[in-house]
PDB file of C-alpha atoms and ligand atoms in Angstrom:
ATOM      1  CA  UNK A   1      22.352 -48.043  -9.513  1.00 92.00           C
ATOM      2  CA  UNK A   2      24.026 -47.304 -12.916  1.00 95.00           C
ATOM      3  CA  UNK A   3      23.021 -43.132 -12.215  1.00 97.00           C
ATOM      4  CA  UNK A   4      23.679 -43.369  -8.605  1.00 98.00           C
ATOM      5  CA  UNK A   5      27.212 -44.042  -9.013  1.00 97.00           C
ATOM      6  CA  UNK A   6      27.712 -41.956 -12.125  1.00 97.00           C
ATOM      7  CA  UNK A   7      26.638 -38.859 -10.596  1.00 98.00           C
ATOM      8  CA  UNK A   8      28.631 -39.670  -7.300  1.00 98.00           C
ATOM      9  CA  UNK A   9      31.748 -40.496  -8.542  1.00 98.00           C
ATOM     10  CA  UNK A  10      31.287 -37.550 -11.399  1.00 98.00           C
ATOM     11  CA  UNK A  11      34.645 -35.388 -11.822  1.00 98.00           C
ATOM     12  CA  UNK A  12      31.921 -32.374 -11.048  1.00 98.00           C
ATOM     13  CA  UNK A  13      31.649 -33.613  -7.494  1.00 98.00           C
ATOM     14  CA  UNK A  14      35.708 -33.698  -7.334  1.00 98.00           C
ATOM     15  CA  UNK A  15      35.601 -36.447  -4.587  1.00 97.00           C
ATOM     16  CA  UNK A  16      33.090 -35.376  -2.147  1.00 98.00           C
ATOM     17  CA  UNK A  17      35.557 -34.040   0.221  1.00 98.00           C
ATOM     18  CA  UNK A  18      33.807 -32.654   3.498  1.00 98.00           C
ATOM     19  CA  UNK A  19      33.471 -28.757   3.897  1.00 97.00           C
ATOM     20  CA  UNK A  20      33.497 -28.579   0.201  1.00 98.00           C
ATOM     21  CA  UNK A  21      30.083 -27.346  -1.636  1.00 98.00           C
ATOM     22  CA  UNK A  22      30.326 -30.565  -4.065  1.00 98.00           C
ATOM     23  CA  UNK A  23      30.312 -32.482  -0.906  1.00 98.00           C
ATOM     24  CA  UNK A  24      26.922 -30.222   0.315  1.00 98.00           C
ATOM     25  CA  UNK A  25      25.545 -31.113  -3.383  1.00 98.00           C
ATOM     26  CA  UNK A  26      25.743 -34.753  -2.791  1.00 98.00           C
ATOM     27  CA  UNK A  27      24.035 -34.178   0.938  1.00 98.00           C
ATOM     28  CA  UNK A  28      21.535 -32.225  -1.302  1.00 98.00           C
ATOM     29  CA  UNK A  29      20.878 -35.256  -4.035  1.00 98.00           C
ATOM     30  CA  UNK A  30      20.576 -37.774  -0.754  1.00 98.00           C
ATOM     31  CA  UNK A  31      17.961 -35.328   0.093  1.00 98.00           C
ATOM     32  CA  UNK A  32      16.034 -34.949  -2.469  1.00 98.00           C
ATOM     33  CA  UNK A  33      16.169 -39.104  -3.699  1.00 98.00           C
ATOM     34  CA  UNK A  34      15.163 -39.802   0.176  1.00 98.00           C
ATOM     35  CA  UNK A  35      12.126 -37.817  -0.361  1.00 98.00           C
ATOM     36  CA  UNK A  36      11.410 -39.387  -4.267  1.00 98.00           C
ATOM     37  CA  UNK A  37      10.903 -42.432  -2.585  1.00 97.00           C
ATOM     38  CA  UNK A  38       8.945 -40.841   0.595  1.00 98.00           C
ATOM     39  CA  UNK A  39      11.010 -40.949   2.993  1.00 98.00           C
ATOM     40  CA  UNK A  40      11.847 -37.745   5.070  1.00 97.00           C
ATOM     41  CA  UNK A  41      15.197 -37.064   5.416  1.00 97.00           C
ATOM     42  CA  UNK A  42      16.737 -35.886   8.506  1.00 97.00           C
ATOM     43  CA  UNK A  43      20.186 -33.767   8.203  1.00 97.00           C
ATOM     44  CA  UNK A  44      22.660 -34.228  11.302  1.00 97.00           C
ATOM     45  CA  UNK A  45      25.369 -31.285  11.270  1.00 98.00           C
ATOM     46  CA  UNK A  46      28.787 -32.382  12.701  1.00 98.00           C
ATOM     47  CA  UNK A  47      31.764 -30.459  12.440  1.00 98.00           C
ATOM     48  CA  UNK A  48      34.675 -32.603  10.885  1.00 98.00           C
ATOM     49  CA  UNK A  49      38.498 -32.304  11.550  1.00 98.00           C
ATOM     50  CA  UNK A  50      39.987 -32.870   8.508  1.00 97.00           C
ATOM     51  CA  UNK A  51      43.024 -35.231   7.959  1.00 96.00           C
ATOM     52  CA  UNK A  52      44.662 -33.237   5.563  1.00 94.00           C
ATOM     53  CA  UNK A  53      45.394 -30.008   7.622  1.00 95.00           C
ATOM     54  CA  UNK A  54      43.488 -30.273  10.567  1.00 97.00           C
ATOM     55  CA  UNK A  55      40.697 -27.991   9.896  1.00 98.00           C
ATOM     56  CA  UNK A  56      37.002 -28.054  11.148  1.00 98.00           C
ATOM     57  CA  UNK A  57      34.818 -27.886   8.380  1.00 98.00           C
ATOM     58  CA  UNK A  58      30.951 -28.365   8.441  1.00 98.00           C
ATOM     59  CA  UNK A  59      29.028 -31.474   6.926  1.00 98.00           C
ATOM     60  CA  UNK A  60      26.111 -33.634   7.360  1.00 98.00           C
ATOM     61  CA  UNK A  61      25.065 -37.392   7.682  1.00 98.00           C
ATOM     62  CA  UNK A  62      21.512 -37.609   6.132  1.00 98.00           C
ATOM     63  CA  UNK A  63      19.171 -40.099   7.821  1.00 98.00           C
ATOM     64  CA  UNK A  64      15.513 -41.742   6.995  1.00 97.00           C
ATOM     65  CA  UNK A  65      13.342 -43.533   8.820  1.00 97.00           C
ATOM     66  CA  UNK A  66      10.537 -45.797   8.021  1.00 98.00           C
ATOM     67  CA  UNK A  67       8.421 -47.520  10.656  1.00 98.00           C
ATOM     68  CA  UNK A  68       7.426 -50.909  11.407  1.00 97.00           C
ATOM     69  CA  UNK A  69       3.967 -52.160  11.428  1.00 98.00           C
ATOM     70  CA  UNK A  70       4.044 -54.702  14.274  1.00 97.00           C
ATOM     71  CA  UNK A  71       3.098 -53.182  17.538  1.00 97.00           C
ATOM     72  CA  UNK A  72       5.638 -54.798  19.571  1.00 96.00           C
ATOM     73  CA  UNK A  73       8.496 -55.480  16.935  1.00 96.00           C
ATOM     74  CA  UNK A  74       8.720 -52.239  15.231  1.00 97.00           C
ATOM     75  CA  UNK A  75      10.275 -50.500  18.319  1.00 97.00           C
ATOM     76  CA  UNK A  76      13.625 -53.095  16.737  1.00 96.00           C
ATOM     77  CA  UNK A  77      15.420 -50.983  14.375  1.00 97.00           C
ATOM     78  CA  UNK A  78      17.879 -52.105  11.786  1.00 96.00           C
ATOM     79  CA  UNK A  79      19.850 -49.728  10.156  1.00 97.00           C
ATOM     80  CA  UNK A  80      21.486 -49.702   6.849  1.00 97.00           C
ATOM     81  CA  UNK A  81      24.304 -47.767   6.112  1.00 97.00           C
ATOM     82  CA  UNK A  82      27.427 -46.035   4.024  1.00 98.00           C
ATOM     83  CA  UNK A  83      29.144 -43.392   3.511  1.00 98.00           C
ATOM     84  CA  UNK A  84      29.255 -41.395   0.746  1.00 98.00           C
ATOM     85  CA  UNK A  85      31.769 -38.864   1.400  1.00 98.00           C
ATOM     86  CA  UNK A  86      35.677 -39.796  -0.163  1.00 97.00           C
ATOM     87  CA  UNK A  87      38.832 -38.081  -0.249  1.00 97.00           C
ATOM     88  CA  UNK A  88      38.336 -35.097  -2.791  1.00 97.00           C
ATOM     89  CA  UNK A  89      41.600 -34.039  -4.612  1.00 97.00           C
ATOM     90  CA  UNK A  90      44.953 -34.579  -4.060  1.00 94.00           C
ATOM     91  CA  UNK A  91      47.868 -33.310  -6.178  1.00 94.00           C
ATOM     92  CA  UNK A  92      45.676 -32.482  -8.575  1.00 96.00           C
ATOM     93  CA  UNK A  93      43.927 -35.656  -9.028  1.00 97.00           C
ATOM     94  CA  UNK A  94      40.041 -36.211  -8.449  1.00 97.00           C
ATOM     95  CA  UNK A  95      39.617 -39.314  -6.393  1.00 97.00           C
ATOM     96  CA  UNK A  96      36.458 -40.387  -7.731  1.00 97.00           C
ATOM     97  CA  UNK A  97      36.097 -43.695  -6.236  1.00 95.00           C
ATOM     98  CA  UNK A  98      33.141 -45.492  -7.314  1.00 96.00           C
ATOM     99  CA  UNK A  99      33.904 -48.317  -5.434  1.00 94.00           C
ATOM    100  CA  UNK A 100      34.515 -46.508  -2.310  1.00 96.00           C
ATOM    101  CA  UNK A 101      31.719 -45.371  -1.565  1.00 97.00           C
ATOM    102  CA  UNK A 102      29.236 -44.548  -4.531  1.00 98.00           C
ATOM    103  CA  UNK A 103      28.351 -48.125  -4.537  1.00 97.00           C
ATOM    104  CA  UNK A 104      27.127 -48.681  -1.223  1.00 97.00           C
ATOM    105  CA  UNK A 105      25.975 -45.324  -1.144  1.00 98.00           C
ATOM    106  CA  UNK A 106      23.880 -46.290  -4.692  1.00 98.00           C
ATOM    107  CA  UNK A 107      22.983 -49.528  -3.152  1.00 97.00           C
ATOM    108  CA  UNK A 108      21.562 -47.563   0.118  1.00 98.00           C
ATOM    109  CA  UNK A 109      19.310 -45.638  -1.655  1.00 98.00           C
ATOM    110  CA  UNK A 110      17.942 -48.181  -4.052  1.00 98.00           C
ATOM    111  CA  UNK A 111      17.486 -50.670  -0.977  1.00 97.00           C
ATOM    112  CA  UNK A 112      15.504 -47.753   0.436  1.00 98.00           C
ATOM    113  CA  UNK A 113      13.380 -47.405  -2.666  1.00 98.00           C
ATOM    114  CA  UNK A 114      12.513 -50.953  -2.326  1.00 97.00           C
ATOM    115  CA  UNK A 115      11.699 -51.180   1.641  1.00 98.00           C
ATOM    116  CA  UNK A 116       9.665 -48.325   0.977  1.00 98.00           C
ATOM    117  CA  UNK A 117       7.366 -49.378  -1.224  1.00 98.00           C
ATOM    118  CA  UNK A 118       7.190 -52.312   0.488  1.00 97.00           C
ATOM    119  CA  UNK A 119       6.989 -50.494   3.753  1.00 97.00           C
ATOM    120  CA  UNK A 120       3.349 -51.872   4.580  1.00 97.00           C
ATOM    121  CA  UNK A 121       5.005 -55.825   5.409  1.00 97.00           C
ATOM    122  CA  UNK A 122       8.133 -54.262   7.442  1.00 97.00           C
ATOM    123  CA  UNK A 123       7.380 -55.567  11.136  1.00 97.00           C
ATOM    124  CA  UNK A 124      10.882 -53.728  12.765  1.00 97.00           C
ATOM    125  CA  UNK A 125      11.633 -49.928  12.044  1.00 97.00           C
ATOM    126  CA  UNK A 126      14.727 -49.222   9.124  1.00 98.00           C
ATOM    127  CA  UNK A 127      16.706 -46.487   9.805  1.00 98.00           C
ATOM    128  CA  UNK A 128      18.758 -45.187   6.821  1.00 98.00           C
ATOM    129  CA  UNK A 129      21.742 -43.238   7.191  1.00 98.00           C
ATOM    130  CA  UNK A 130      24.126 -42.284   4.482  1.00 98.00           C
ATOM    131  CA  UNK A 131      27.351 -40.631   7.202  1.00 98.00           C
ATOM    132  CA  UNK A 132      29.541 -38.000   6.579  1.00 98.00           C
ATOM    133  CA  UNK A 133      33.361 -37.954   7.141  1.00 98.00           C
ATOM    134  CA  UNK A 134      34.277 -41.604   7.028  1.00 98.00           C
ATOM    135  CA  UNK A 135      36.969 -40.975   5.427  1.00 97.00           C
ATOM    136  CA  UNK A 136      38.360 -38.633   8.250  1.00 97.00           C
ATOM    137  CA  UNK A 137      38.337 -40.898  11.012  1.00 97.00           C
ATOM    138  CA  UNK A 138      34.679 -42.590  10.900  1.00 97.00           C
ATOM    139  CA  UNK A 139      33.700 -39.693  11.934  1.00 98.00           C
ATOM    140  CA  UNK A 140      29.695 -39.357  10.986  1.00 98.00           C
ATOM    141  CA  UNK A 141      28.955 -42.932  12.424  1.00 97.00           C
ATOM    142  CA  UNK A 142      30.300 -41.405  15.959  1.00 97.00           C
ATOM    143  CA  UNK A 143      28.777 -38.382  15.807  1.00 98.00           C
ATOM    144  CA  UNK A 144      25.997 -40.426  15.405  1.00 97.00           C
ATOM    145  CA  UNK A 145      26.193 -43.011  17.719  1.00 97.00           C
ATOM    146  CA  UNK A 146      27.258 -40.040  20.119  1.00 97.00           C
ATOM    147  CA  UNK A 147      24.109 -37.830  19.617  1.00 96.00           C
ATOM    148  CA  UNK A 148      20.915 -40.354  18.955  1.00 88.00           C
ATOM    149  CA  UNK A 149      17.214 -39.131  18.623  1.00 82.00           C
ATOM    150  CA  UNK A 150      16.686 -42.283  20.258  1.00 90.00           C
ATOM    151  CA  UNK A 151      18.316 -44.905  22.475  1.00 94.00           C
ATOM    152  CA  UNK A 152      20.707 -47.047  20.622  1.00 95.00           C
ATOM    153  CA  UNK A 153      19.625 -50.206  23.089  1.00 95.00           C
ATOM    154  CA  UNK A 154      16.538 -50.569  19.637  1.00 96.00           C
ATOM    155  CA  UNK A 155      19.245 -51.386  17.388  1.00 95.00           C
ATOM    156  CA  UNK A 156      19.009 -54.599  16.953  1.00 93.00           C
ATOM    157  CA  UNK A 157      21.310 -54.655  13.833  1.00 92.00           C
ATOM    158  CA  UNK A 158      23.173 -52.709  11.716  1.00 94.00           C
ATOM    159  CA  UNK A 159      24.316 -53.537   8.027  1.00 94.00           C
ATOM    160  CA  UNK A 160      27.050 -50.969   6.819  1.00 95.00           C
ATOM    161  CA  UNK A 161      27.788 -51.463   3.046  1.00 95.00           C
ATOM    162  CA  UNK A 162      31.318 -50.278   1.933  1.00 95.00           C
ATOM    163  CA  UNK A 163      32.759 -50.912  -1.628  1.00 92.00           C
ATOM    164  CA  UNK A 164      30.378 -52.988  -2.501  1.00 91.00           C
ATOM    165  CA  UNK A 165      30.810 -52.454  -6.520  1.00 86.00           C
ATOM    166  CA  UNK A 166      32.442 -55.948  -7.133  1.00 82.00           C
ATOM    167  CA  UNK A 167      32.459 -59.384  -6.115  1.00 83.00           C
ATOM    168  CA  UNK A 168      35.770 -61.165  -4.805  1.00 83.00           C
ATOM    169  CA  UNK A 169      37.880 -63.627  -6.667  1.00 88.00           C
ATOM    170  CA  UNK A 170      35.858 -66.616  -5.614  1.00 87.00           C
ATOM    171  CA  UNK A 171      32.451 -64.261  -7.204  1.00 86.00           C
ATOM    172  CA  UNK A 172      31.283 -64.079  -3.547  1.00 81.00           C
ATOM    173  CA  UNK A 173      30.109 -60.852  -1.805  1.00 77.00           C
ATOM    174  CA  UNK A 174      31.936 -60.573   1.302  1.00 76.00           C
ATOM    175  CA  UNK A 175      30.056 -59.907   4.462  1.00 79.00           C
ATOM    176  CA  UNK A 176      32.474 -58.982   7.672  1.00 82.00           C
ATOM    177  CA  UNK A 177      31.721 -58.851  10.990  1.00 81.00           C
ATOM    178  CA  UNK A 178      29.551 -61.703  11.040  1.00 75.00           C
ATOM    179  CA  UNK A 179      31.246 -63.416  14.369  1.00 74.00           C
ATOM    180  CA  UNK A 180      29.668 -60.269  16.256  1.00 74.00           C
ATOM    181  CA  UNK A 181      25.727 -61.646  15.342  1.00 73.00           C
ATOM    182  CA  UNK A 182      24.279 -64.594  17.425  1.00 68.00           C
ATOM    183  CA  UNK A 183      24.275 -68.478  16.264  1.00 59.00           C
ATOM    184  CA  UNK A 184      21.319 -68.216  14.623  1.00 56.00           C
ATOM    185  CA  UNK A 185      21.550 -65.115  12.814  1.00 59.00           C
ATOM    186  CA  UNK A 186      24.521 -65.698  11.294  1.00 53.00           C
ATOM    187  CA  UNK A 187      24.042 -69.181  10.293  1.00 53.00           C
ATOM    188  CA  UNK A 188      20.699 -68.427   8.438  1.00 56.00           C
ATOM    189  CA  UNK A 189      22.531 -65.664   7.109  1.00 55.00           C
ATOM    190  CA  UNK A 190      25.209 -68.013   5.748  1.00 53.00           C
ATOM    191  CA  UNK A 191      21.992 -70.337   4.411  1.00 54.00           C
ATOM    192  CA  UNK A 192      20.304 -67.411   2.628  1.00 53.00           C
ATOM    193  CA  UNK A 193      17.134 -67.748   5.119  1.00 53.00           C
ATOM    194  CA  UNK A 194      15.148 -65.176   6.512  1.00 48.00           C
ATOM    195  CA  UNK A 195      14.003 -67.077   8.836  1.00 42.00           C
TER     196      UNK A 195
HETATM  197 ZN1   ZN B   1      34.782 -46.683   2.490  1.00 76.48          ZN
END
């Protein structure tokens, strides 16, 4: 986690601002630690409209995939996401943001490490995606949601992990959203089960 988030939020990646080639090195690092832990990684080229003047620059949201093992089940896909990109420099000042997003960005990739070697129990698919341009309008999760390999009716759930470098006052990790899962889910999920 600890190199993850030091590389991400280096000053040498100036704050991974989209269209700039330290934001093309981080798509390059998501690369190349997708395929360390055998998992191919797809790139999806978007053009971005920046915030800041408007422009249309060129970036990517880098996906994975690993496959269930149960026949029926594994055509369920849960995808895990975050974004790595953040707002690069502004009057002079690198906006390095480890919180926001080199942690769930770090925590992405070593959750993928883990599923992968563990890929053999999975019973539903995990799709991976690390998006591009949040920070401009969410815009890598639409262009993805926009342009699927696949139709979006097999995601059956999708855990996006933003700032997740601290806990809140009470120590707790904070998990929004959970009013949009059924009963059941989210009360197991409240209990710790996984069942
Ligand atoms: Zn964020």
């Amino acid at each position: 986690m600890t190199a993850h988030i030091q590389f991400l939020a280096s000053d040498s990646l100036k704050g991974r601002y989209p269209g700039t080639s330290e934001n093309k090195m981080v798509v390059n690092y998501l690369e190349s630690e997708f395929q360390k832990n055998n998992i191919t990684p797809q790139l999806q080229e978007f053009n971005a409209v920046l915030k800041r003047d408007s422009s249309t620059v060129k970036t990517w949201n880098i996906i994975g995939f690993i496959e269930g093992n149960d026949p029926r089940l594994k055509d369920e896909i849960i995808v895990l996401g975050a974004h790595y990109d953040h707002l690069g420099v502004k009057d002079g000042q690198i906006y390095n943001d480890a919180d926001d997003n080199a942690s769930g960005t770090a925590a992405l990739l070593e959750i993928a490490e883990r599923v992968s070697v563990n890929r053999k129990s999975l019973k539903r698919s995990v799709l991976f995606i690390a998006f591009g341009a949040e920070e401009q309008g969410l815009l890598g999760s639409s262009y993805f949601v926009n342009h699927p390999s696949f139709s979006l009716k097999h995601i059956k759930l999708m855990i996006n992990m933003d700032m997740v470098g601290h806990l809140n006052e009470q120590q707790q990790l904070y998990m929004g959203g959970c009013r949009n899962l059924s009963r059941r889910v989210s009360v197991n999920a409240a209990l710790g089960k996984t069942k």
